[in-house]
Coordinates of N, CA and C in Angstrom, one line a residue:
M12 N -6.0 16.4 7.0 CA -6.5 15.4 7.8 C -5.4 14.6 8.6
P13 N -5.8 14.2 9.8 CA -4.7 13.4 10.5 C -4.5 12.1 9.9
K14 N -3.3 11.6 10.1 CA -3.0 10.2 9.6 C -3.8 9.2 10.4
P15 N -4.0 8.0 9.7 CA -4.8 7.0 10.4 C -4.1 6.5 11.6
A16 N -4.8 6.0 12.6 CA -4.2 5.4 13.8 C -3.4 4.2 13.4
P17 N -2.3 3.9 14.1 CA -1.4 2.8 13.7 C -2.1 1.5 13.6
Y18 N -3.1 1.2 14.3 CA -3.8 -0.1 14.2 C -4.4 -0.3 12.8
R19 N -4.8 0.8 12.2 CA -5.4 0.8 10.9 C -4.4 0.3 9.8
L20 N -3.1 0.3 10.1 CA -2.1 0.0 9.1 C -1.6 -1.4 9.1
K21 N -2.3 -2.3 9.9 CA -1.9 -3.7 10.1 C -3.1 -4.6 9.6
P22 N -2.8 -5.3 8.5 CA -3.8 -6.2 8.0 C -4.4 -7.2 9.0
A23 N -3.6 -7.6 9.9 CA -4.1 -8.6 10.9 C -5.3 -8.1 11.8
N24 N -5.4 -6.8 11.9 CA -6.5 -6.2 12.7 C -7.8 -6.2 12.0
Y25 N -7.9 -6.6 10.8 CA -9.2 -6.6 10.0 C -9.7 -8.0 10.0
P26 N -11.1 -8.1 10.1 CA -11.6 -9.5 10.0 C -11.9 -10.0 8.6
W27 N -11.7 -9.2 7.6 CA -12.0 -9.6 6.2 C -11.0 -9.0 5.3
S28 N -10.6 -9.8 4.2 CA -9.7 -9.2 3.2 C -10.0 -9.9 1.8
I29 N -9.6 -9.1 0.8 CA -9.7 -9.7 -0.6 C -8.5 -9.2 -1.4
A30 N -7.9 -10.0 -2.2 CA -6.9 -9.6 -3.1 C -7.5 -9.2 -4.4
I31 N -7.1 -8.0 -5.0 CA -7.6 -7.5 -6.2 C -6.5 -7.2 -7.2
T32 N -6.6 -7.6 -8.4 CA -5.6 -7.5 -9.4 C -5.6 -6.0 -9.9
T33 N -4.4 -5.4 -10.0 CA -4.4 -4.1 -10.6 C -4.3 -4.2 -12.2
R34 N -4.7 -3.1 -12.8 CA -4.7 -3.1 -14.3 C -3.8 -2.0 -14.8
F35 N -3.3 -2.2 -16.0 CA -2.5 -1.2 -16.7 C -3.3 0.1 -16.8
G36 N -4.6 0.0 -17.1 CA -5.4 1.2 -17.2 C -5.6 2.0 -15.9
D37 N -5.2 1.5 -14.8 CA -5.3 2.1 -13.5 C -4.2 3.2 -13.3
L38 N -3.2 3.2 -14.2 CA -2.0 4.1 -14.1 C -2.3 5.5 -14.4
D39 N -1.6 6.4 -13.8 CA -1.6 7.8 -14.1 C -0.4 8.1 -15.0
V40 N -0.1 9.4 -15.3 CA 1.0 9.7 -16.2 C 2.4 9.5 -15.4
N41 N 2.3 9.3 -14.1 CA 3.6 9.1 -13.4 C 3.8 7.6 -13.1
N42 N 3.0 6.7 -13.7 CA 3.0 5.3 -13.6 C 2.7 4.8 -12.2
H43 N 1.8 5.5 -11.5 CA 1.2 5.1 -10.2 C -0.2 4.8 -10.4
L44 N -0.8 4.0 -9.5 CA -2.2 3.8 -9.5 C -2.9 5.1 -9.3
N45 N -3.8 5.5 -10.1 CA -4.4 6.9 -9.9 C -5.5 6.8 -8.8
N46 N -5.9 8.0 -8.4 CA -6.8 8.1 -7.3 C -8.2 7.5 -7.6
V47 N -8.6 7.6 -8.9 CA -9.9 7.1 -9.2 C -9.8 5.5 -9.2
A48 N -8.7 5.0 -9.6 CA -8.5 3.5 -9.5 C -8.5 3.0 -8.1
I49 N -7.9 3.8 -7.2 CA -7.8 3.4 -5.8 C -9.2 3.5 -5.2
A50 N -10.0 4.5 -5.6 CA -11.4 4.6 -5.1 C -12.2 3.5 -5.6
R51 N -11.9 3.0 -6.8 CA -12.7 1.9 -7.4 C -12.3 0.6 -6.6
L52 N -11.0 0.4 -6.2 CA -10.6 -0.7 -5.5 C -11.3 -0.8 -4.1
F53 N -11.4 0.4 -3.5 CA -12.2 0.4 -2.2 C -13.6 0.1 -2.4
E54 N -14.2 0.7 -3.4 CA -15.6 0.4 -3.7 C -15.9 -1.0 -3.9
D55 N -15.1 -1.7 -4.8 CA -15.2 -3.1 -5.1 C -15.1 -3.9 -3.8
A56 N -14.1 -3.6 -3.0 CA -14.0 -4.4 -1.7 C -15.1 -4.1 -0.8
R57 N -15.6 -2.9 -0.6 CA -16.7 -2.6 0.3 C -17.9 -3.3 -0.1
V58 N -18.2 -3.3 -1.4 CA -19.5 -4.0 -1.9 C -19.4 -5.5 -1.7
R59 N -18.2 -6.1 -1.9 CA -18.1 -7.5 -1.7 C -18.2 -7.8 -0.2
F60 N -17.6 -7.0 0.7 CA -17.7 -7.1 2.1 C -19.2 -7.0 2.5
Q61 N -19.9 -6.0 2.0 CA -21.3 -5.9 2.3 C -22.1 -7.0 1.9
F62 N -21.8 -7.6 0.7 CA -22.6 -8.8 0.2 C -22.5 -9.9 1.2
E63 N -21.3 -10.1 1.8 CA -21.1 -11.2 2.7 C -21.7 -10.9 4.1
E64 N -21.8 -9.6 4.4 CA -22.4 -9.2 5.7 C -23.9 -8.9 5.7
R65 N -24.4 -8.7 4.5 CA -25.8 -8.3 4.3 C -26.8 -9.4 4.9
R66 N -26.4 -10.6 5.0 CA -27.3 -11.6 5.5 C -27.8 -11.3 6.9
S67 N -27.1 -10.5 7.7 CA -27.5 -10.2 9.0 C -28.5 -9.1 9.1
L68 N -28.7 -8.3 8.1 CA -29.6 -7.2 8.1 C -30.9 -7.7 7.5
S69 N -31.8 -8.3 8.4 CA -32.9 -9.1 7.8 C -34.3 -8.4 7.9
S70 N -34.4 -7.3 8.6 CA -35.7 -6.7 8.7 C -36.2 -6.2 7.3
P71 N -37.5 -6.6 7.0 CA -38.0 -6.2 5.7 C -38.2 -4.6 5.6
G72 N -37.9 -4.1 4.5 CA -38.0 -2.6 4.3 C -36.9 -1.8 4.9
V73 N -35.9 -2.4 5.5 CA -34.8 -1.7 6.1 C -33.5 -2.0 5.2
R74 N -32.7 -0.9 5.0 CA -31.5 -1.0 4.2 C -30.5 0.0 4.7
G75 N -29.3 -0.4 4.4 CA -28.1 0.5 4.7 C -27.7 1.3 3.5
L76 N -27.6 2.6 3.7 CA -27.2 3.5 2.6 C -26.0 4.3 2.9
I77 N -25.1 4.4 1.9 CA -23.8 5.2 2.1 C -24.2 6.7 2.3
V78 N -23.6 7.3 3.3 CA -23.8 8.7 3.5 C -22.5 9.5 3.4
S79 N -21.4 8.8 3.5 CA -20.1 9.5 3.3 C -19.0 8.5 3.0
V80 N -18.0 9.0 2.3 CA -16.8 8.2 2.0 C -15.6 9.1 2.0
G81 N -14.6 8.7 2.8 CA -13.4 9.5 2.8 C -12.2 8.6 2.6
I82 N -11.2 9.0 1.7 CA -10.0 8.3 1.4 C -8.8 9.1 1.8
E83 N -7.9 8.4 2.5 CA -6.6 9.0 2.8 C -5.5 8.3 2.0
Y84 N -4.8 9.0 1.1 CA -3.8 8.4 0.3 C -2.4 8.6 1.1
L85 N -1.8 7.5 1.4 CA -0.6 7.5 2.3 C 0.7 7.3 1.5
A86 N 0.6 6.6 0.4 CA 1.8 6.3 -0.4 C 1.4 6.0 -1.8
E87 N 2.4 5.8 -2.6 CA 2.1 5.4 -4.0 C 1.9 3.9 -4.1
A88 N 1.1 3.5 -5.1 CA 0.9 2.1 -5.4 C 1.1 1.9 -6.9
Y89 N 1.5 0.7 -7.3 CA 2.0 0.5 -8.7 C 1.3 -0.7 -9.3
F90 N 1.3 -0.7 -10.6 CA 0.9 -1.9 -11.5 C 2.2 -2.6 -11.7
P91 N 2.3 -3.9 -11.8 CA 1.2 -4.9 -11.8 C 0.9 -5.6 -10.5
D92 N 1.6 -5.2 -9.4 CA 1.4 -5.9 -8.2 C 0.0 -5.8 -7.7
P93 N -0.5 -6.9 -7.2 CA -1.9 -7.0 -6.7 C -2.0 -6.1 -5.4
V94 N -3.3 -5.8 -5.1 CA -3.6 -5.0 -3.9 C -4.5 -5.9 -3.0
T95 N -4.2 -5.9 -1.7 CA -5.1 -6.5 -0.7 C -5.8 -5.5 0.0
V96 N -7.2 -5.5 0.0 CA -8.0 -4.6 0.7 C -8.6 -5.3 1.9
C97 N -8.4 -4.8 3.1 CA -8.9 -5.3 4.3 C -10.1 -4.5 4.8
A98 N -11.1 -5.1 5.4 CA -12.3 -4.4 5.9 C -12.8 -4.9 7.2
G99 N -13.5 -4.0 7.9 CA -14.2 -4.4 9.1 C -15.0 -3.2 9.5
F100 N -15.8 -3.4 10.5 CA -16.7 -2.3 11.0 C -16.0 -1.5 12.0
G101 N -16.5 -0.2 12.1 CA -16.0 0.6 13.2 C -17.1 0.7 14.3
E102 N -17.0 1.6 15.2 CA -18.0 1.7 16.3 C -19.3 2.2 15.8
P103 N -20.4 1.4 16.0 CA -21.7 1.8 15.5 C -22.3 2.9 16.3
G104 N -23.1 3.7 15.6 CA -23.9 4.8 16.3 C -25.3 4.3 16.6
R105 N -26.3 5.2 16.7 CA -27.7 4.9 16.9 C -28.3 4.3 15.7
S106 N -28.0 4.9 14.5 CA -28.6 4.4 13.3 C -27.6 4.3 12.2
S107 N -26.3 4.4 12.5 CA -25.3 4.4 11.5 C -24.1 3.6 11.9
W108 N -23.3 3.2 11.0 CA -22.0 2.5 11.3 C -21.0 2.7 10.2
P109 N -19.7 2.7 10.6 CA -18.7 2.9 9.6 C -18.2 1.5 9.1
I110 N -17.7 1.5 7.9 CA -16.9 0.4 7.4 C -15.6 1.0 7.2
L111 N -14.6 0.4 7.8 CA -13.2 0.8 7.7 C -12.4 -0.1 6.8
L112 N -11.7 0.5 5.8 CA -11.0 -0.3 4.9 C -9.5 0.2 4.8
A113 N -8.6 -0.6 4.4 CA -7.2 -0.3 4.2 C -6.7 -1.1 3.0
A114 N -5.9 -0.4 2.2 CA -5.3 -1.1 1.0 C -3.8 -1.3 1.2
F115 N -3.4 -2.5 0.9 CA -2.0 -2.9 1.1 C -1.4 -3.4 -0.2
Q116 N -0.2 -3.1 -0.5 CA 0.6 -3.6 -1.6 C 2.0 -3.9 -1.1
N117 N 2.4 -5.1 -1.3 CA 3.7 -5.6 -0.8 C 3.9 -5.3 0.6
D118 N 2.9 -5.6 1.4 CA 3.0 -5.5 2.9 C 3.0 -4.1 3.4
R119 N 2.6 -3.1 2.6 CA 2.6 -1.7 3.0 C 1.3 -1.1 2.8
C120 N 0.7 -0.4 3.8 CA -0.6 0.3 3.6 C -0.3 1.6 2.8
F121 N -1.1 1.7 1.7 CA -0.9 2.9 0.9 C -2.1 3.8 0.9
A122 N -3.3 3.3 1.5 CA -4.5 4.2 1.5 C -5.4 3.5 2.5
T123 N -6.2 4.4 3.2 CA -7.3 3.9 4.0 C -8.6 4.6 3.5
C124 N -9.7 4.0 3.8 CA -11.0 4.5 3.4 C -12.0 4.3 4.5
D125 N -12.8 5.3 4.9 CA -13.8 5.2 5.9 C -15.2 5.5 5.2
S126 N -16.1 4.6 5.2 CA -17.4 4.7 4.6 C -18.4 4.7 5.8
V127 N -19.4 5.6 5.8 CA -20.4 5.5 6.8 C -21.7 5.2 6.1
L128 N -22.4 4.2 6.7 CA -23.8 3.9 6.3 C -24.8 4.2 7.3
V129 N -26.0 4.5 6.9 CA -27.1 4.8 7.8 C -28.2 3.8 7.5
L130 N -28.8 3.3 8.6 CA -29.9 2.3 8.5 C -31.2 3.1 8.2
R131 N -31.9 2.8 7.2 CA -33.1 3.5 6.9 C -34.3 2.6 6.6
D132 N -35.4 3.0 7.0 CA -36.7 2.3 6.7 C -37.5 3.3 5.9
G133 N -38.8 3.1 5.7 CA -39.6 4.0 4.9 C -39.8 5.3 5.5
N134 N -39.5 5.5 6.8 CA -39.7 6.8 7.5 C -38.4 7.6 7.7
G135 N -37.3 7.1 7.3 CA -36.0 7.8 7.5 C -35.1 6.9 8.3
P136 N -34.1 7.5 9.0 CA -33.1 6.7 9.8 C -33.8 5.9 10.8
A137 N -33.4 4.6 10.9 CA -33.9 3.7 11.9 C -32.9 3.2 12.9
P138 N -33.3 3.0 14.1 CA -32.3 2.5 15.1 C -31.8 1.1 14.7
I139 N -30.5 0.9 15.0 CA -29.9 -0.4 14.8 C -30.4 -1.4 15.9
E140 N -30.9 -2.5 15.4 CA -31.5 -3.5 16.3 C -30.3 -4.2 17.1
D141 N -30.6 -4.7 18.3 CA -29.6 -5.2 19.2 C -28.8 -6.4 18.5
E142 N -29.5 -7.2 17.7 CA -28.8 -8.4 17.1 C -27.8 -7.9 16.1
W143 N -28.2 -6.9 15.2 CA -27.4 -6.3 14.2 C -26.2 -5.6 14.9
R144 N -26.5 -4.8 16.0 CA -25.4 -4.1 16.7 C -24.4 -5.1 17.2
K145 N -24.8 -6.2 17.8 CA -23.9 -7.2 18.3 C -23.0 -7.8 17.2
Y146 N -23.6 -8.0 16.0 CA -22.9 -8.5 14.9 C -21.8 -7.5 14.4
L147 N -22.2 -6.2 14.3 CA -21.3 -5.2 14.0 C -20.1 -5.1 14.9
E148 N -20.4 -5.2 16.2 CA -19.3 -5.2 17.2 C -18.4 -6.4 17.1
E149 N -18.9 -7.5 16.8 CA -18.1 -8.7 16.7 C -17.1 -8.7 15.4
R150 N -17.5 -7.9 14.4 CA -16.7 -7.8 13.2 C -16.0 -6.5 13.1
Q151 N -15.7 -5.8 14.2 CA -15.0 -4.6 14.2 C -13.5 -4.8 13.9
V152 N -12.9 -3.7 13.4 CA -11.4 -3.7 13.2 C -10.9 -3.6 14.7
R153 N -9.9 -4.5 14.9 CA -9.3 -4.5 16.3 C -8.3 -3.4 16.4
S154 N -8.4 -2.7 17.5 CA -7.6 -1.5 17.7 C -6.4 -1.8 18.6
G155 N -6.2 -3.1 19.1 CA -5.1 -3.4 19.9 C -4.2 -4.5 19.4

């Protein structure tokens, strides 16, 4: 896979962030945070980000579901230093949108994560309404 674009490696380009404490149990045999622990950090941050953003998705019977998750491991990360995970939206499609995340430790990006959600109602994928699309676009990761 190609390396993430340079703008993805800068915390200031993301509209949201959270500091997460690492745990001794997150270590692998080489004393690095293991890949499962890193995936869990991304999941925790994504869910917290979604909780804060969910207020805008207000149509009854409509929900966003995860359809893919991809993680790029760029460097090693260690216990006990905390991790800051930054998040923002990517470019929305007709019925889906990405959540872009990056994990930083000691001012260095060590992993990125792209999650794609699809908007669904009782009949399957549903088009993103104009108000929700505008909100997604306002909370995008800045590329410049």
